[in-house]
Tab-separated table of C-alpha atoms in Angstrom:
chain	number	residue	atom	x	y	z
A	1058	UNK	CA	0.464	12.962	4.327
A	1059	UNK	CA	2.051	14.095	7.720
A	1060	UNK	CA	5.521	12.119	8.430
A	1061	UNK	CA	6.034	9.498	10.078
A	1062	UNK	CA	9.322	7.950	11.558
A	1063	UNK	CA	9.952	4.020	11.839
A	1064	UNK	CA	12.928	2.300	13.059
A	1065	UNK	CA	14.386	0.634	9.777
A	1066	UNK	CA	14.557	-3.079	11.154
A	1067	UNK	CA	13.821	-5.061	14.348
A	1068	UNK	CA	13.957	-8.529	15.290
A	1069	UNK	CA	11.998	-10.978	17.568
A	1070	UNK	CA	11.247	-14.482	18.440
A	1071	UNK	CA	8.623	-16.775	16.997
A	1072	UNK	CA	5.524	-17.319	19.476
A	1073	UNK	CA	6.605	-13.742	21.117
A	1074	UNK	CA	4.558	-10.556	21.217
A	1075	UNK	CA	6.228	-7.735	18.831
A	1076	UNK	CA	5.562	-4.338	19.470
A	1077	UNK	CA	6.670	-2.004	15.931
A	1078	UNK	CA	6.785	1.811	17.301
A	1079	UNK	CA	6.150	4.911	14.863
A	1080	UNK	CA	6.751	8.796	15.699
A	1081	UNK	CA	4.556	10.955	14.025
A	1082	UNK	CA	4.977	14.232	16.238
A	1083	UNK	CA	3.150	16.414	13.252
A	1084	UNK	CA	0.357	14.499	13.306
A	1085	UNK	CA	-2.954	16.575	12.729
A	1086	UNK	CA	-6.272	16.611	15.069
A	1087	UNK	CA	-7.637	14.847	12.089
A	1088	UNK	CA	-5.122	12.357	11.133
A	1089	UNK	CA	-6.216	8.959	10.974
A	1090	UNK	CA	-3.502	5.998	11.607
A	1091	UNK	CA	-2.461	3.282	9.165
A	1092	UNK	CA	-0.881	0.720	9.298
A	1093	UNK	CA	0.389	-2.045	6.500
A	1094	UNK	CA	2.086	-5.129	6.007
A	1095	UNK	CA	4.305	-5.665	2.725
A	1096	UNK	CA	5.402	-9.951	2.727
A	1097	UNK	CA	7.747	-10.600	0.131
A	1098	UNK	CA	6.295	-10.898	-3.267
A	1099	UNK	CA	3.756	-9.671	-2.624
A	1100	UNK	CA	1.217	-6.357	-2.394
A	1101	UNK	CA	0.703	-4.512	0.581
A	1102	UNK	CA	-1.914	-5.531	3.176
A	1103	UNK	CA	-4.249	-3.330	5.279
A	1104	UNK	CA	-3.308	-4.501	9.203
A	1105	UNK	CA	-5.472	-1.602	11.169
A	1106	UNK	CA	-6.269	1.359	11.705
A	1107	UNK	CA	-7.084	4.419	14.524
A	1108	UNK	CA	-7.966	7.735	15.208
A	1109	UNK	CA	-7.728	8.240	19.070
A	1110	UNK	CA	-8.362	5.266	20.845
A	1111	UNK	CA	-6.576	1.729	20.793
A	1112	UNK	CA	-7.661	-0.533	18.409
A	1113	UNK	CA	-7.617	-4.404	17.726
A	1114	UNK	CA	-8.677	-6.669	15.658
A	1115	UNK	CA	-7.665	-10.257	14.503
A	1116	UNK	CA	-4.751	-9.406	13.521
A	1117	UNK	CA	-2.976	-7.025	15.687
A	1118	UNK	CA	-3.398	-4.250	18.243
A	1119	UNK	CA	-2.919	-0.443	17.932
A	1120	UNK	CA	-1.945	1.308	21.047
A	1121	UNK	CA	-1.877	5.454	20.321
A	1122	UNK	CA	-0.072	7.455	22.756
A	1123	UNK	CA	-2.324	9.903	24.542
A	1124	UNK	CA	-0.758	13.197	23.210
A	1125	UNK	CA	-1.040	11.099	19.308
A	1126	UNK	CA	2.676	11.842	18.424
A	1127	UNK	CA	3.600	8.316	18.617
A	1128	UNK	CA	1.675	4.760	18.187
A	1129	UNK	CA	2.767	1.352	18.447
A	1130	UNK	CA	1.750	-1.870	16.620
A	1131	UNK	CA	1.151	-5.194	18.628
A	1132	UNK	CA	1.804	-8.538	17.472
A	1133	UNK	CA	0.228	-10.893	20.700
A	1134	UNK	CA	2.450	-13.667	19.054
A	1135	UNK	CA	4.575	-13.597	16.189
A	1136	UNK	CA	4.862	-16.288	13.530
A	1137	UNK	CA	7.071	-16.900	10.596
A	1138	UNK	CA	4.352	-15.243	8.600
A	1139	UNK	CA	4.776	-11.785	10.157
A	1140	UNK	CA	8.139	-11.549	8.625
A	1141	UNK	CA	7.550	-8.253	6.252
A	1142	UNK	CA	7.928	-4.918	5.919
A	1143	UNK	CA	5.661	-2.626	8.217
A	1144	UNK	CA	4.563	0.793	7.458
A	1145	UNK	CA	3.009	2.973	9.450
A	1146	UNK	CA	0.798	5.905	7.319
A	1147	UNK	CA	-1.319	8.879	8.122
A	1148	UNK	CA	-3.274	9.401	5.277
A	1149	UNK	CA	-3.982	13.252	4.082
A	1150	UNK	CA	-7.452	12.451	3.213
A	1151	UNK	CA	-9.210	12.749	-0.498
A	1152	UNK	CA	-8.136	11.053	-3.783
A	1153	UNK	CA	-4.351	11.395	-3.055
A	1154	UNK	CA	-3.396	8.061	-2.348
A	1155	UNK	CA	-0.857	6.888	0.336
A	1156	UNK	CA	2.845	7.965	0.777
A	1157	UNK	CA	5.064	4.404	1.903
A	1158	UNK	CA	8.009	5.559	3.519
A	1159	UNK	CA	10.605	2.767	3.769
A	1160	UNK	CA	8.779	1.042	7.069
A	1161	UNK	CA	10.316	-1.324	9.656
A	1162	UNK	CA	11.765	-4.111	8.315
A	1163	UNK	CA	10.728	-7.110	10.648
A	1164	UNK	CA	12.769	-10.152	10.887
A	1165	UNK	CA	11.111	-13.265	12.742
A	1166	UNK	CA	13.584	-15.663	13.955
A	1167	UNK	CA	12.428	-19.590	15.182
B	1258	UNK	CA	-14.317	-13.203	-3.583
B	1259	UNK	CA	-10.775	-12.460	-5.208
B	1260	UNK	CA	-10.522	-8.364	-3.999
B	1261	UNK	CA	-8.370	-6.665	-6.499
B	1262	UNK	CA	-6.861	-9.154	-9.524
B	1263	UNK	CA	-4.505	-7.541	-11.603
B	1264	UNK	CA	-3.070	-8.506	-14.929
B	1265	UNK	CA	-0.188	-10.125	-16.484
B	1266	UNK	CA	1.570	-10.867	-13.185
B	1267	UNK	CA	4.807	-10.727	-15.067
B	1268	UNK	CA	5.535	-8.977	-18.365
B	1269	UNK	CA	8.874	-8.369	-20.330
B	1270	UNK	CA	9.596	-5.502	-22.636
B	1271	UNK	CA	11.945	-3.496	-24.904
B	1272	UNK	CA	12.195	-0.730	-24.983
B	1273	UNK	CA	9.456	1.627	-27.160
B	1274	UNK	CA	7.169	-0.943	-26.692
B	1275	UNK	CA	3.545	-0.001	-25.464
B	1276	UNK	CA	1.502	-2.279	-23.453
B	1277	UNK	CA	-1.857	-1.953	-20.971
B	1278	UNK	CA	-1.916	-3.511	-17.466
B	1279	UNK	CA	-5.007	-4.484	-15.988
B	1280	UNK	CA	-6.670	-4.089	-13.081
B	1281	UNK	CA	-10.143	-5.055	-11.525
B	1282	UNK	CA	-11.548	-5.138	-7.947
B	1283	UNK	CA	-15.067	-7.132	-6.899
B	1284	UNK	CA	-15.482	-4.984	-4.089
B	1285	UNK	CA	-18.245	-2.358	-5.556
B	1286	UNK	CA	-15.259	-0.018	-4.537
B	1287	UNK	CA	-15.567	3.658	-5.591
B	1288	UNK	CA	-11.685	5.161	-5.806
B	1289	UNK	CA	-8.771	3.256	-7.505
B	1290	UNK	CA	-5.049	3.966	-7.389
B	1291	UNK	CA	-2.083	2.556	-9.599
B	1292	UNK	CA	1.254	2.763	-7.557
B	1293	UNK	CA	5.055	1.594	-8.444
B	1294	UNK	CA	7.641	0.128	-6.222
B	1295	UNK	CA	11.211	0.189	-7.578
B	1296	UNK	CA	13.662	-2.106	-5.634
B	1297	UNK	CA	14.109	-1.244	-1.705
B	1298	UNK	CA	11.860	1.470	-2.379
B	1299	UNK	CA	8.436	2.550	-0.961
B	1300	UNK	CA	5.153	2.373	-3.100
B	1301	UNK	CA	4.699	5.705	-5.660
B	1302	UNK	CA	1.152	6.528	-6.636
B	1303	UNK	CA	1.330	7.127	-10.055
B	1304	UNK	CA	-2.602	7.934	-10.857
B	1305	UNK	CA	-5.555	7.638	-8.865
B	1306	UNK	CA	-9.335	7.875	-9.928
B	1307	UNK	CA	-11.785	9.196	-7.013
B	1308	UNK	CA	-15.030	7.940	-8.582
B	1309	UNK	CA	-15.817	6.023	-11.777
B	1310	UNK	CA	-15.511	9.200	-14.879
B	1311	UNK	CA	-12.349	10.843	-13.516
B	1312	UNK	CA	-9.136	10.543	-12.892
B	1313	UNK	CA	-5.812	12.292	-11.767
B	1314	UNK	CA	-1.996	12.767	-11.873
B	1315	UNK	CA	-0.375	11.558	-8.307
B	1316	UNK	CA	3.465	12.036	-7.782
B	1317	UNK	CA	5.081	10.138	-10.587
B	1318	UNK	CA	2.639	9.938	-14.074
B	1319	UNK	CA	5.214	11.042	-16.471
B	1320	UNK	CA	5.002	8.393	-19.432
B	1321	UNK	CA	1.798	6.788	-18.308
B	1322	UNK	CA	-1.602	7.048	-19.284
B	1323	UNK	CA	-4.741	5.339	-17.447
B	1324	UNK	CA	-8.534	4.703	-18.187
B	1325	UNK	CA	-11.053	4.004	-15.705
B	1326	UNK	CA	-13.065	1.579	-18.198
B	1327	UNK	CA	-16.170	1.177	-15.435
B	1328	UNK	CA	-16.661	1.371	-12.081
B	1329	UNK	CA	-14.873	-2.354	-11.690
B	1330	UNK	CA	-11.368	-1.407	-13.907
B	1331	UNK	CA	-8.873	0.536	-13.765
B	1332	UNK	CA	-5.966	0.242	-16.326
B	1333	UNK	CA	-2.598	1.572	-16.673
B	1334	UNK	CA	-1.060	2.213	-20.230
B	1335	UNK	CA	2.897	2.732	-20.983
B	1336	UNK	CA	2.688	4.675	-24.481
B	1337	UNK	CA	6.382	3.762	-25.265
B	1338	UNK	CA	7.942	1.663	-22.207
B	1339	UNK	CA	11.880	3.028	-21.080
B	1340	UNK	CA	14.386	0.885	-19.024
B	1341	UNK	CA	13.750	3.752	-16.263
B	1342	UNK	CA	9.727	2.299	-16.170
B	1343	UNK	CA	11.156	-1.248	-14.961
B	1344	UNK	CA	9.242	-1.722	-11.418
B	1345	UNK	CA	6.221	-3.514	-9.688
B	1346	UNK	CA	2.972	-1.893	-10.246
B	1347	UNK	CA	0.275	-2.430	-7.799
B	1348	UNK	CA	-3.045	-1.251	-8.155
B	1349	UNK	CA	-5.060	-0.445	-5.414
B	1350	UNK	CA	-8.793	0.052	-4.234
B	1351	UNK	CA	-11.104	1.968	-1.357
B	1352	UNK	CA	-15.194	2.616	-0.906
B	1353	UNK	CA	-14.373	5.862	-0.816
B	1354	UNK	CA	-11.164	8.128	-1.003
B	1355	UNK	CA	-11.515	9.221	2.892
B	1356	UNK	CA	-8.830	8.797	5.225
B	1357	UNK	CA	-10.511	6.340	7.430
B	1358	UNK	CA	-11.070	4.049	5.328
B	1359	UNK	CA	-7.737	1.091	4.266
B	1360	UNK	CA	-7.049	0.538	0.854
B	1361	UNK	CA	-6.617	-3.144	-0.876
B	1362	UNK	CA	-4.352	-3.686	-2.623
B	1363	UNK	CA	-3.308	-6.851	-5.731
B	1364	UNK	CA	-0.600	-8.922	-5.833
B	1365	UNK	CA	1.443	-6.821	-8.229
B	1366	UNK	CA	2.686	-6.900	-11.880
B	1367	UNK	CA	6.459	-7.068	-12.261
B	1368	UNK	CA	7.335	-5.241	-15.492
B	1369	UNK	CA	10.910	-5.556	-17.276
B	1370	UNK	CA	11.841	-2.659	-19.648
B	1371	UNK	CA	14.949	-4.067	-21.823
């Protein structure tokens, strides 16, 4: 998997938008962007995904920079319930599983 | 429709001891993954199997063994368990082992070597 950077924590408001940036500046023409949520206790959670353009869905937004070196994840509003850990993957492709780097530690305060 | 259930949730052991955790997904997925997450750390893959029939070493299988029992399970066998094995294991599943496509993932087993 190509590497990604992540800032190791951030905070934000409840009921505020959250934007999570990651750097991936080796990124391949065929890299596909992943992104996960880890809550405590519990397994990691598929949040979305993109190739080129942005993406959302019901849970969040993906906004990928033009060149692809960097990407951002949207929360429109946080809640308690987005407090977790946030990793940001690019997946090599084939059987080989997914590499979890240490992710951004979000912290959601009321 | 429950995704991927794995099995105990919570399991103590001493050390020496063998034991098999379990792991099956509803999702008429074709690839399966067992990964461990020591404390603070990232996820490990540990083994992976692309398709039911074979499987495959990822970056930590030293001192495990797995069987992919049908195209639903997937287990994950400790021979003769060591403190150093003490972790969360989550096992994981896709339709197909392609890099578009997200992986789901269960709630965990939290194993204690003593």
């Amino acid at each position: 998997d190509a590497k990604t950077t992540q800032p190791n924590s951030m905070e934000s408001n409840e009921e505020e938008p959250v934007h999570l940036p990651c750097n991936h500046s080796t990124i391949s023409g065929t890299d596909y962007i992943h992104w996960y949520r880890q809550l405590p206790s519990q397994g990691p959670e598929y949040v979305i995904h993109g190739l080129t353009s942005n993406v959302n869905n019901r849970m969040a937004s993906l906004a990928i920079a033009e060149d692809r070196k960097s990407s951002t994840l949207i929360l429109h509003r946080a809640t308690l319930r987005d407090a977790a850990v946030y990793y940001c993957i690019l997946p090599g492709g084939g059987a080989d599983g997914l590499t979890f780097g240490k992710g951004t530690h979000l912290i959601i305060q009321p | 429709n429950a995704g991927v259930t794995q099995t105990p949730k919570f399991q103590v052991l001493k050390t020496g001891q063998s034991m098999t955790l379990q792991c099956a997904q509803d999702m008429n997925h074709n690839s399966m993954y067992w990964y461990r997450q020591d404390p603070g750390m990232g996820l490990r893959l540990i083994y992976y199997s692309a398709s039911e029939g074979t499987t495959d070493k990822g970056e930590v299988p030293n001192g495990y063994n797995v069987s992919r029992l049908n195209k639903r399970e997937f287990s994950l066998r400790l021979e003769s368990a060591a403190p150093s094995q003490t972790s969360v294991y989550f096992c994981a599943s896709t339709r197909v082992a392609l890099s578009n496509q997200p992986q789901h993932f269960g709630d965990g087993t939290r194993l204690s070597i003593l």
